Amino acid sequence: MSEEGFGKAPAIVKPIYFFDEADGKNKMLLGGKGAGLAEMTRLGLPVPPGFIITTEICEKFYEAGRRLPDGLMDEVRRSISRLESLTGKKFGDPQNPLLVSVRSGAPVSMPGMMDTILNLGLNDETVEGLSRKSNDPRFAWDAYRRFIQMFGKIVLGVDDRKFDSILAGKDLSNPKVLKDIAMSFKSLCEGTGGKKFPADPYKQLELAIDAVFRSWTGKRAVEYRKQHNITPDMAGGTAVTIVTMVFGNMGSDSCTGVVFTRDPETGEKQLYGDYLINAQGEDVVSGRATPNHIDSLVSEMPDVYQQLLGVCEKLESHFKEPQDVEFTVEKGRLYILQTRAAKMNAVAAVKTSIDLYHEGLITKTAALERIDPEGLEQILYRRIDPHVKQKAIATGIGASPGAASGIAVFDVAQAEALGKKGEKVILVREDTKPDDVPAFFQSVGILTSRGGKTSHAAVVARGMGKPCVVGCSQIEIDAEGKSFSVGGKKVVVSEGQKITIDGSTGRVYVGEIPTVEPEISSEFKELLQWSSEMKGIKIRANADTVESAALARKYGAEGIGLCRTERMFNQHDRIMQFVSMIMAENEEERRRALAELEPLQKSDFKAILREMNGLPVTIRLLDPPLHEFLPKEEDLMQKIFELKSSSAKPSEIARIEKILHRVHELSEINPMLGHRGVRMGISFPEIYETQIRSICEAAAELAKEGVAVEPQIMVPQVGLVEELAAVRQIFESVKREVEHRHRIKLKIKFGSMIEVVRACLVADDIAHLVDFISFGTNDLTQATFSFSREDAEGKFLPFYLEKGIVSVNPFQSIDRKGVGRLMKMAVDMARKEKKDIEIGICGEHGGDPRSIEFCSTAGLDYVSASSHRIPIAILAAAQSAIKQNKRLHRHSTIA
Amino acid sequence: MSEEGFGKAPAIVKPIYFFDEADGKNKMLLGGKGAGLAEMTRLGLPVPPGFIITTEICEKFYEAGRRLPDGLMDEVRRSISRLESLTGKKFGDPQNPLLVSVRSGAPVSMPGMMDTILNLGLNDETVEGLSRKSNDPRFAWDAYRRFIQMFGKIVLGVDDRKFDSILAGKDLSNPKVLKDIAMSFKSLCEGTGGKKFPADPYKQLELAIDAVFRSWTGKRAVEYRKQHNITPDMAGGTAVTIVTMVFGNMGSDSCTGVVFTRDPETGEKQLYGDYLINAQGEDVVSGRATPNHIDSLVSEMPDVYQQLLGVCEKLESHFKEPQDVEFTVEKGRLYILQTRAAKMNAVAAVKTSIDLYHEGLITKTAALERIDPEGLEQILYRRIDPHVKQKAIATGIGASPGAASGIAVFDVAQAEALGKKGEKVILVREDTKPDDVPAFFQSVGILTSRGGKTSHAAVVARGMGKPCVVGCSQIEIDAEGKSFSVGGKKVVVSEGQKITIDGSTGRVYVGEIPTVEPEISSEFKELLQWSSEMKGIKIRANADTVESAALARKYGAEGIGLCRTERMFNQHDRIMQFVSMIMAENEEERRRALAELEPLQKSDFKAILREMNGLPVTIRLLDPPLHEFLPKEEDLMQKIFELKSSSAKPSEIARIEKILHRVHELSEINPMLGHRGVRMGISFPEIYETQIRSICEAAAELAKEGVAVEPQIMVPQVGLVEELAAVRQIFESVKREVEHRHRIKLKIKFGSMIEVVRACLVADDIAHLVDFISFGTNDLTQATFSFSREDAEGKFLPFYLEKGIVSVNPFQSIDRKGVGRLMKMAVDMARKEKKDIEIGICGEHGGDPRSIEFCSTAGLDYVSASSHRIPIAILAAAQSAIKQNKRLHRHSTIA
């Protein structure tokens, strides 16, 4: 209905395009496959003639309640007539029959998700004609039995396994046998459907078109679109492509194959692929025969090979993108049946991007745009040594990157116990639940046979940064017997046996496979270089150690955006001093304990500041509640119980009891919202005072050595401007005192985390008091959703993701509608108050490409990501800048 | 500096006003006392002549660095000259000396906070003149010794106790003794200050004015202003009032007294007050002598009494407010020295408001405006029986309203133990800390000797709704000896002895004092009636029981805004069924347990809906996490330990272990942000389904009986519109099913709590799906501040309040800048999406007058307050409506 309320006149829709008349750029209308064929036809490549029924017709099909639109088949008949005149064959002609393939093809690639029927047009009569014409009865009957099987399965819904059981053990080189098979297939179809197998080629065609359209809403296809976030505006339906059949199964001068224009594993510029002599496409795909490497074609069919090479070059220079090409050779003549952008791994994607640029095919911008930042994860984590040629025993879904080796353990308690003893454990479970989390902590990796990227195991493992493979349905777990098997007991792995998992690729190996640290290729360096030049927003690292700071610097981080001081306290050599600080009963005792910690803190700060010479280092004052540093209540109770049973010294029991008492005193109902961060810093000002003094002293001493220090002091958990004012007072007095002692002027920025909702709402007042603000989007997301992350990810969030209550985990990608809105408000208010205030983000979202794009459009100065993810962040930032530039350019063009 | 950057020309300031020339409305300039004297002079009342140095001069005094402005004393001399000609006396004249009082007086009443000097102008010579003139040496020397003491203490800083020790045991009726005292006082002053005591009356006057100005920033005054939130724009300084002395100590025909025009305890229209024959004002105030009740004046000085009665009536009809009047009778002649609005208790305030209206003195509006809604608390809670005349042994700060009797217990563990046994315990401590909270639960009241309204004890007790008196410094606690004493062992209360506390008045009594339920006077009913007519916003009640609903209805609540279903589950007769629902291992078991609960729930809902016949009842679906209903982990562990030690049946141990296991499974790190509310309702949809069915069934059955039911179903913890959509689906299907079964159409509103920050940010989407929204400001405040209320109020919030980091507890009064801002955003977005959406608030803020004003201006339809506080809410709503009307009227007048 149009806005005026009148009915809209139906748009004049052209339902069918021949390859030579279609606009190959219009994937939306023609589907990817059809568009590619049209484009190749226009380029003069050897494409068999054919035509496309558009995606609009698919939409009409559904609008009409799954019925082919009236008049469509008339159009199809007219198009078949044209095909007949182009090929000189006739559809249904017993002498010289025209055969076609009927294939699906959506605007967005959904490989293998919809249906294809080959050899359509065969029946008991035409098969004889084909046999005579080709002078090859084996070929003709082979084509016919294939057609009946595909048609039976796809159109008539016959169980595929029934066909296979008829095939089993038969001699497929014997035409008579093949004929018998075809007849048995027909009987099978007629037996199942209760109707005669359609002999009329047009009837076959009509049913096939109908089936392809139906497959658009088949279970597999719907699931695939959901998984890949393919929305109706991206793909409204599938097109149907009808192509004149050419045959790779017409003898030893025929073949069919798939070729990549570049190696999708390494990115090397050389043909990569397989072919099978005397076969049809499905033989390659199904894996029933072992194909030859494409290199053999050089000797087997040298002319064809040269021709293919030429086609590939033409395709690459036209599409400016490595291609994945389907071809068939019929009696020495090459036909190209499909082309599409080649899927590559991260290494290959990087290399080809750089190479395509240097070959002059694409611009730098295009080179950067074609790489998926998230994909770089494969390169950035410890991975299986690429020189090791061991085959994986199974492949699941890579759910948390990195490779790990350890002994398989099937029982949670056992995993926990062995892990605590220092054993490297890989926890193997059908799936996991919240109870299993303690075992996660004690494992080096997790493998499950069920679940997807948002399953409990996946979410928890990612949260902990542990390698994890989920949904590995190829392994069958015998929990009782404590073992798993692959391929029906072909491989059996028992508890205690070593396995290796790769959470990036999802692969599972038997034994301890050597792994390697991530390495940086020259192409990767070039990519980072370009990205750095192109990106607008700055990239900093979340790094608490010198090692992490060094890695960040190597990757090109422009500073440290978050250095957590609590991790320093948790180190073995100082946790006892920190505990005595917490146990202090008054300010004096606390100050004594802090005095011992001060030099340790100072030396930590000096090391990191020295490493980051010339770059800013944002140090966050102590954030977690004090009770987090004390032993757990139950452990203490256990200990007391043990001591009492073993009649230990009363003084020792009293000591533990005192700690237990303090644990009780400090315990909180909701520690996330409790006595922590600035709230603790204000109650015990001597803690922040000591930290600030350590930072000032470190800066002063290094400055004297000539190191260019740029420390920034950041206050966590601020919600009230008065809190910030109180800490600022401490900062200023300590700074003055240190400046005075060292006779030096210190340049130290003072700033606030924005991680409390209220801070967003009073960002102007906060801006007034600080040099910088930095969004802590982890806590901000928790408070905005009222989701405690630890509870949510272990309990209801996986369920929410599965049910579609949330589409993306808000702890992975910034929730623009809620959290993002608060951030924008805060940025606007802060900049209004103080134009040049520095604004960053240091939550884990800082490493997420979608979030980086958001931060970049929201006007932040920098994002801070974990050191390992710096390259991802840099590339994502560059892509975001490119996108914004284009938008700007588009707007200015319009204006 | 003016905005232009030029110096501002000094405004021409008139520093001094005589009473007969001043504008008695201008309290800001003249101070309360001066304005009252000017107004009374204008009314022709017998006020001794005098003048006022304005508050502007006080500001100048501080601008000049605590120096009297140049030229001021010249003006003062001119004014004294005028006084001389008005009185026929002369300042410093040895024959007929003029004496004056010098008194402070701020724009806002700060009783007793600043200084006053009487009898100024006396010296060794003028005292003799006064003696001769009055023919009363006793009087003259009495006046002189009083002057020296006051001047010595206030201007010269002599320790008051030293004067008192000179006075001790002296015969004050003997003029010679008084002369000796005066001389000793002078020596004391000169010995302390090292300077001669000033004889020159002008020097005395200058020093006295200086001292009054200084007293504005004295410790007491500053503290008082801070406590009472008196900001500089409300009172910039004190005025100085200089009045011709009149003497109540000139013999038996003289007296001085204080009278209220109405009884400040009951509101009865009759004079109330005390006077002392032959005395000066300070004698009444200091309590050194026992004054007579004002009724005796009828017989002692009948003419004066009649005159005083006339004055009081004149004052009331002029000020339209009961007055608190200071008077002095000098040799049979009445003088009025001060008048101000009388402070009254809640009962009296209500009665006088209604009476003043019926007497035609004030409008209904004015009658409502003059009552403090919070003050009504005194009337609305259980209180000491007013017929009981027992005196309190001590008075502290009433910190949580209501009266309670119980045995005094000094030890926390003991309080807990006795309380658990069913003993009524009043916990008595110097102060409390988080560790003591378990004992709070087991006590009926709390009494502390330290701390203010925001101390730990006060905050926690208020949170629990337990009567509490804090800061009762008159009691001295001997924690070791388990007793407290008052007035140096005059009264000793030992552990186990019964005491009674009144958390409204702060009074502490020995023994069990009878208490009464709140009663409703006819005046109170009238007040509620008027308020209901005048208020705009509707008032509903938070009520979970029939009793509470009935009380709310009695007070005039217009519905129930929050009926919490979890409290129903927690009742003794059904908690076991609820626990088995939680222990269920699958949906089927859960459904079985829920089926048992359904009829119980239904009957609860029916009872409340029936009670609220014709009014809406908003029922919130289950909110708390399930683990809240299970026993505590440590109790279970203890139980298992005991069972094992006593070699109990293995099956019993197994049963407890199973519960413990479930407790572990459900336990959360931050339950406030965990698996609760709609998040739980979506994971276990059968729980909400059962609750919704109970409500629908209850509504259907009652509707058939002819009860006008208006249930509203409210979903808690919504942050995502998808959550709401999922519950709405359940609601609609259950409603259809019940409608079908009962062949009836149900009118049930569906709505959402707005208590998650994100809900505020997507309020438009939420509005689309609901009939109403209701702000849960408790949780919203927690999430906005990242303050867990339970942790904050026990730990850092009292400290924050004390240090001024927050000025008001945001859990008591809505934080307008943060939470309020979010609420306004949400209201605007929701109304934009759905104009007639019903919007309310059901957090505890619903009973807070300041918050009600905010809600009313923010455009909410109703506030929901606890049943006990409904009258407070109704009055506050009326006051807010009056305020808004005035503002509107003012604006329309300007326009």
Tab-separated table of C-alpha atoms in Angstrom, chain B residues 235-331:
chain	number	residue	atom	x	y	z
B	235	ALA	CA	20.828	33.867	54.552
B	236	GLY	CA	23.926	35.882	53.713
B	237	GLY	CA	24.637	37.110	57.244
B	238	THR	CA	23.081	38.234	60.485
B	239	ALA	CA	21.526	41.586	61.268
B	240	VAL	CA	22.188	43.297	64.626
B	241	THR	CA	19.196	44.581	66.496
B	242	ILE	CA	19.761	47.279	69.113
B	243	VAL	CA	16.792	47.797	71.396
B	244	THR	CA	16.157	50.032	74.362
B	245	MET	CA	16.308	47.863	77.440
B	246	VAL	CA	13.176	47.246	79.383
B	247	PHE	CA	13.422	45.373	82.639
B	248	GLY	CA	11.459	42.422	83.880
B	249	ASN	CA	13.606	42.412	86.986
B	250	MET	CA	12.381	45.684	88.509
B	251	GLY	CA	10.311	44.090	91.262
B	252	SER	CA	7.186	42.043	91.724
B	253	ASP	CA	5.238	44.140	89.220
B	254	SER	CA	7.764	43.160	86.580
B	255	CYS	CA	8.220	39.905	84.791
B	256	THR	CA	9.497	38.345	81.601
B	257	GLY	CA	8.094	35.430	79.640
B	258	VAL	CA	7.493	33.524	76.441
B	259	VAL	CA	4.046	32.760	75.140
B	260	PHE	CA	2.712	30.706	72.219
B	261	THR	CA	-0.531	31.961	70.770
B	262	ARG	CA	-1.702	28.330	70.499
B	263	ASP	CA	-0.680	25.154	72.245
B	264	PRO	CA	2.266	23.793	70.191
B	265	GLU	CA	1.571	20.229	71.382
B	266	THR	CA	-2.159	19.975	70.722
B	267	GLY	CA	-2.903	22.994	68.534
B	268	GLU	CA	-5.667	24.135	70.935
B	269	LYS	CA	-6.405	27.839	70.660
B	270	GLN	CA	-5.228	28.981	74.072
B	271	LEU	CA	-2.174	30.792	75.319
B	272	TYR	CA	0.639	28.478	76.201
B	273	GLY	CA	3.835	29.513	77.877
B	274	ASP	CA	5.739	30.503	80.980
B	275	TYR	CA	6.841	33.636	82.749
B	276	LEU	CA	9.020	34.600	85.697
B	277	ILE	CA	8.333	37.475	88.054
B	278	ASN	CA	11.231	39.864	88.620
B	279	ALA	CA	13.580	38.283	86.111
B	280	GLN	CA	15.337	38.862	82.837
B	281	GLY	CA	14.848	36.725	79.709
B	282	GLU	CA	17.909	34.567	80.194
B	283	ASP	CA	16.519	33.314	83.508
B	284	VAL	CA	13.595	31.743	81.650
B	285	VAL	CA	15.774	30.280	78.947
B	286	SER	CA	18.504	28.953	81.214
B	287	GLY	CA	16.050	27.032	83.351
B	288	ARG	CA	17.706	28.279	86.573
B	289	ALA	CA	14.331	29.034	88.075
B	290	THR	CA	11.016	27.244	87.501
B	291	PRO	CA	8.703	29.589	85.685
B	292	ASN	CA	4.941	29.888	86.150
B	293	HIS	CA	2.459	28.714	83.615
B	294	ILE	CA	1.020	31.614	81.648
B	295	ASP	CA	-2.438	30.899	83.121
B	296	SER	CA	-1.334	32.266	86.496
B	297	LEU	CA	-0.837	35.659	84.884
B	298	VAL	CA	-4.633	35.989	84.706
B	299	SER	CA	-4.740	36.351	88.451
B	300	GLU	CA	-1.313	37.918	89.057
B	301	MET	CA	-1.543	40.699	86.452
B	302	PRO	CA	-5.076	40.612	85.018
B	303	ASP	CA	-4.694	43.795	82.949
B	304	VAL	CA	-1.400	42.727	81.488
B	305	TYR	CA	-2.867	39.325	80.667
B	306	GLN	CA	-5.769	40.865	78.783
B	307	GLN	CA	-3.385	43.178	76.955
B	308	LEU	CA	-1.153	40.204	76.066
B	309	LEU	CA	-4.178	38.291	74.809
B	310	GLY	CA	-5.028	41.238	72.568
B	311	VAL	CA	-1.455	41.433	71.291
B	312	CYS	CA	-1.461	37.717	70.498
B	313	GLU	CA	-4.677	37.951	68.561
B	314	LYS	CA	-3.433	40.942	66.643
B	315	LEU	CA	-0.207	39.131	65.817
B	316	GLU	CA	-1.987	35.990	64.657
B	317	SER	CA	-4.419	37.869	62.496
B	318	HIS	CA	-1.533	39.850	61.043
B	319	PHE	CA	0.946	37.034	60.480
B	320	LYS	CA	-1.774	34.421	59.883
B	321	GLU	CA	0.344	31.959	61.774
B	322	PRO	CA	0.513	31.042	65.469
B	323	GLN	CA	3.306	33.041	67.079
B	324	ASP	CA	5.983	32.442	69.632
B	325	VAL	CA	6.224	35.776	71.501
B	326	GLU	CA	8.770	37.149	73.973
B	327	PHE	CA	7.464	39.766	76.354
B	328	THR	CA	8.584	41.723	79.372
B	329	VAL	CA	6.523	43.609	81.909
B	330	GLU	CA	8.362	46.540	83.469
B	331	LYS	CA	6.574	47.933	86.478
